[in-house]
Coordinates of C-alpha atoms in Angstrom, one line a residue:
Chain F
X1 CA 0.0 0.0 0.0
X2 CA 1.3 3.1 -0.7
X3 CA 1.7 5.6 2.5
X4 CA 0.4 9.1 3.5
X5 CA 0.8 11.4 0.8
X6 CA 1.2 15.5 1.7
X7 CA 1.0 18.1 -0.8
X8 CA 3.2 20.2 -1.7
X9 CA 6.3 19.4 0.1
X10 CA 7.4 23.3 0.8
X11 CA 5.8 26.6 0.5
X12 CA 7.0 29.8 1.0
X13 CA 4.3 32.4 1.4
X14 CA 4.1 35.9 3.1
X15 CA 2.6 37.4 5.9
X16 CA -1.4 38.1 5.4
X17 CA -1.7 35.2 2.6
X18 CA -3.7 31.8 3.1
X19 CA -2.6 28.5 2.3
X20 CA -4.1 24.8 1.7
X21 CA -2.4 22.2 2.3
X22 CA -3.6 18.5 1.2
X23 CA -3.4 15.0 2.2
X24 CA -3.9 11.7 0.9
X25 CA -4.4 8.8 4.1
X26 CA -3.8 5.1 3.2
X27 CA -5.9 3.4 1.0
X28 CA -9.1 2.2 3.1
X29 CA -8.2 4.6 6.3
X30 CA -10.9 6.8 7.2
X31 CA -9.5 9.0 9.7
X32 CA -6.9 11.9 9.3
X33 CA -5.5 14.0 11.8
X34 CA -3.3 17.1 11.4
X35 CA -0.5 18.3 13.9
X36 CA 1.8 21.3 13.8
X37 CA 5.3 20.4 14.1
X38 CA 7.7 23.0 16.0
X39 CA 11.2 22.7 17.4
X40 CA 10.0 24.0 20.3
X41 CA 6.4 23.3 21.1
X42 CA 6.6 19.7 19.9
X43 CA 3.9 18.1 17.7
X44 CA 0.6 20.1 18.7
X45 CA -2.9 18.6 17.3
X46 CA -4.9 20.7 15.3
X47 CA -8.0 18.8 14.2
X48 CA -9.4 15.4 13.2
X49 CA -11.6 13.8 10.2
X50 CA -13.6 11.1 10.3
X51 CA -15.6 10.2 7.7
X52 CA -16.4 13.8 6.2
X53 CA -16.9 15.3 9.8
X54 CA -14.3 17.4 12.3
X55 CA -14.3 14.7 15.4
X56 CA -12.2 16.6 17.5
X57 CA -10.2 20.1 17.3
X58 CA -7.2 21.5 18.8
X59 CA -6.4 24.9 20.4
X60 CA -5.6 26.7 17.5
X61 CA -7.2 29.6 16.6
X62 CA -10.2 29.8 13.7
X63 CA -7.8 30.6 10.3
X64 CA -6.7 27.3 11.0
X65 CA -9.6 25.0 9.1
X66 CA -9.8 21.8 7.5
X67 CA -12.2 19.5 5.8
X68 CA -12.4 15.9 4.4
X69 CA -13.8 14.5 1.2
X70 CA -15.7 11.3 0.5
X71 CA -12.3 9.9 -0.8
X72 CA -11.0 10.2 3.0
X73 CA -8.4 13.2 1.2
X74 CA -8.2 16.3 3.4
X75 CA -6.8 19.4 2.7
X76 CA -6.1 22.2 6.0
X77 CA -6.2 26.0 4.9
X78 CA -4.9 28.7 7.0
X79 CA -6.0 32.1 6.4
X80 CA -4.1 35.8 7.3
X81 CA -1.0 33.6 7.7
X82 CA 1.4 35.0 11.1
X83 CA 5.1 35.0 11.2
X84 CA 4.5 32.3 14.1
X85 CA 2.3 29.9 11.9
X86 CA 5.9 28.8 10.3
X87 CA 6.2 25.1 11.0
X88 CA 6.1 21.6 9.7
X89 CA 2.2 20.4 8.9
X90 CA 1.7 17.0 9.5
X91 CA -0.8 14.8 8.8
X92 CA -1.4 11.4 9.8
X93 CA -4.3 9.0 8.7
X94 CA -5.6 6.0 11.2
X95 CA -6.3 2.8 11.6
X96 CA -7.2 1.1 15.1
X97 CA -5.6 4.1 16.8
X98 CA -2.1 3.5 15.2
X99 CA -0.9 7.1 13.3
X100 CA 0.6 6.7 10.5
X101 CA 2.6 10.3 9.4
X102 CA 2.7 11.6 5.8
X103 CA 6.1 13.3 5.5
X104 CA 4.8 17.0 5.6
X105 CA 4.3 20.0 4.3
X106 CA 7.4 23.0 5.3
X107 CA 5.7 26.0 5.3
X108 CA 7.4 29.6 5.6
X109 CA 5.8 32.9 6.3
X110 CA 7.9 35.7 5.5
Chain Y
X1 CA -8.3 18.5 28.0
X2 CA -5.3 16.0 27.9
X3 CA -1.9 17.6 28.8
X4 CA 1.1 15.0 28.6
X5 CA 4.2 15.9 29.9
X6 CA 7.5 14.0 29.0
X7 CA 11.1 14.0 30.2
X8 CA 13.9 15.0 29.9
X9 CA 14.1 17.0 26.9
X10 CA 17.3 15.7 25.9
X11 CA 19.7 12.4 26.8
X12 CA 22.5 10.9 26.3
X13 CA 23.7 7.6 27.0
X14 CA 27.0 5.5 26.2
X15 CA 26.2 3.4 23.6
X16 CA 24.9 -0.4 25.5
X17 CA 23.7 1.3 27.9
X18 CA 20.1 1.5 29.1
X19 CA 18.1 4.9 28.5
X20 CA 14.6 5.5 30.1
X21 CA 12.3 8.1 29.1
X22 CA 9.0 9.2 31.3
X23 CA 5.8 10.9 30.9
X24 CA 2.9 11.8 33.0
X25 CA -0.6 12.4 31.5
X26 CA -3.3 14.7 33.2
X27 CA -6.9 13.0 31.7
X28 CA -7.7 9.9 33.7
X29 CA -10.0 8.2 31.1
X30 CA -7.0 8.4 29.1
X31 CA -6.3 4.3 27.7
X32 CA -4.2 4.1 24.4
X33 CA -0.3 5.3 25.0
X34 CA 1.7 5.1 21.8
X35 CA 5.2 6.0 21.4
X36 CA 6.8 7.5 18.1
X37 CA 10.1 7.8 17.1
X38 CA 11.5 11.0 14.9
X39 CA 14.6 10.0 13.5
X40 CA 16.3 13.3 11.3
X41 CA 14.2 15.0 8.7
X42 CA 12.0 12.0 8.5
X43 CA 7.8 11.2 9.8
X44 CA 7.6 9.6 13.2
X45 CA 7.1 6.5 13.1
X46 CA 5.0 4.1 16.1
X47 CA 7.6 2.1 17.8
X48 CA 5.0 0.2 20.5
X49 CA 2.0 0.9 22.5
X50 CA 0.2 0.4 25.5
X51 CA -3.6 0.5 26.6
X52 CA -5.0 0.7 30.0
X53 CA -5.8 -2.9 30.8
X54 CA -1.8 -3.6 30.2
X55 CA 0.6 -2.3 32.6
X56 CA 3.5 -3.8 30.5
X57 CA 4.8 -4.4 27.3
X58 CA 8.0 -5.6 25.3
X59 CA 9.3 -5.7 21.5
X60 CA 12.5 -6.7 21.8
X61 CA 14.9 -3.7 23.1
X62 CA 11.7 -1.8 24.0
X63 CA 9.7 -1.8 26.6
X64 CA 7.2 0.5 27.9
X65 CA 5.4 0.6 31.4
X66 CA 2.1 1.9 32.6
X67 CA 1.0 2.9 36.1
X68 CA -2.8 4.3 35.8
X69 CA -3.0 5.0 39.8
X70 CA 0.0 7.8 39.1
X71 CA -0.7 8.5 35.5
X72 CA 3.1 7.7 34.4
X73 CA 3.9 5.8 31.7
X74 CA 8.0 5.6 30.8
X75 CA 9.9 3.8 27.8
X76 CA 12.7 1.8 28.3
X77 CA 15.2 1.0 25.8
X78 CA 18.0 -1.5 26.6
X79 CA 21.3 -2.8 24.6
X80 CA 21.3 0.8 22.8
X81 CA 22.8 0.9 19.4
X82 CA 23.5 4.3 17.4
X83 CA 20.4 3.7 15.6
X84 CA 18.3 4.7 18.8
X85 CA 19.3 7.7 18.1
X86 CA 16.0 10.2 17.4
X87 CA 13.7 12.0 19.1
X88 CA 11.1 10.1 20.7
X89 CA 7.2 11.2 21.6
X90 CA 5.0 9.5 24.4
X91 CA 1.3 10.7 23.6
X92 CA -2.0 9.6 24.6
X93 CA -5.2 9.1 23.7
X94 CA -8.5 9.2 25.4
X95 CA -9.8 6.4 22.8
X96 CA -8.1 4.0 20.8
X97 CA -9.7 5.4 17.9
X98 CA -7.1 8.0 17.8
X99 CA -9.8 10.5 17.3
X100 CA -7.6 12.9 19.2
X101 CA -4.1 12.0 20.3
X102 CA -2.1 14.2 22.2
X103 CA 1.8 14.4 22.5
X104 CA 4.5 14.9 24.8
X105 CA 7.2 18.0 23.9
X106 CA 9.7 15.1 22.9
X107 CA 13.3 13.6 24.1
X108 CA 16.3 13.8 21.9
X109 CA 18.0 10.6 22.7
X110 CA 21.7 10.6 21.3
X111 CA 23.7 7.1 21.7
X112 CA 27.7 7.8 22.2
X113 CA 29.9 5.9 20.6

């Protein structure tokens, strides 16, 4: 089977822009999650998709947003991009609880 | 909502020598603990878990422990071997559906030669 696929690899955008970001799970896994990867702060979740619906949601504010489709893809947009919202975006799809991680998505806000 | 703490930040240990990392979680119904491991500019990866009705469990060089009265849950890593070296996450979970599983900040584990 062929793993977690993130779209594009890097991006370099500016301050004030939005961005989407997309992600293919494993064939026949019906959950994806995001995190935010930081050198600092760790891996911090943002939200989860299950079957077309937001199942849970991190703390992060509301220009972070995501979706799913009926193909299990899910795509995460952040709007008014921040200096701070620099980071590694992860996503990870699901099966019987055991993440498996796509290799990211390095995105830069200058 | 679930806080997990994990230490130390950082350790290093001679290399077939025994390293332990630890973690404490804050939500009680907490019952699925995975552990990842980060090697450089790769995905984590799971390395074992543990649920609530185990209190431990081996693959090999790894172990990891579980006591629910404390809320601690540590990994254990024996015979260590250059390729340990990575950062590693505890997390957990407060279903095994993974619905929403949170992680610790991380250890960066080097292995001396």
């Amino acid at each position: 089977k062929a793993g977690v696929t993130q779209t594009p690899r890097y991006l370099i955008k500016t301050r004030g822009q939005q961005v989407t970001l997309s992600c293919s799970p494993i064939s026949g896994h019906r959950s994806v999650s995001w995190y935010q990867q930081t050198p600092g702060q760790g891996l911090q979740f943002l939200f989860e998709y299950f079957s077309e619906t937001q199942r849970n949601k991190g703390n992060f504010p509301g220009r972070f947003s995501g979706r799913q489709f009926s193909n299990s893809r899910s795509e995460m947009n952040v709007s008014t991009l921040e200096l701070g919202d620099s980071a590694l975006y992860l996503c990870a799809s699901s099966l019987e609880g055991k993440l498996f991680f796509g290799s990211g998505t390095q995105l830069s806000v200058l | 909502g679930e806080n997990v703490e994990q230490h130390p930040s950082t350790l290093s240990v001679q290399e077939g020598d025994s390293a332990v990392i630890k973690c404490t979680y804050s939500d009680s119904a907490s019952n699925y603990f995975p552990w990842y491991k980060q090697e450089l500019g790769k995905r984590p990866q799971l390395i074992i878990d543990i649920r609530s009705n185990v209190g431990e469990k081996k693959d090999q060089r790894i172990a990891v422990t579980l006591n629910k009265t404390a809320k601690h849950f540590s990994l254990h890593i024996t015979e260590t071997q250059p390729e340990d070296s990575a950062v590693y996450f505890c997390a957990a979970s407060i279903d095994s559906s993974a619905s929403k599983i949170i992680f610790g900040s991380g250890t960066r584990l080097s292995i001396r030669p």
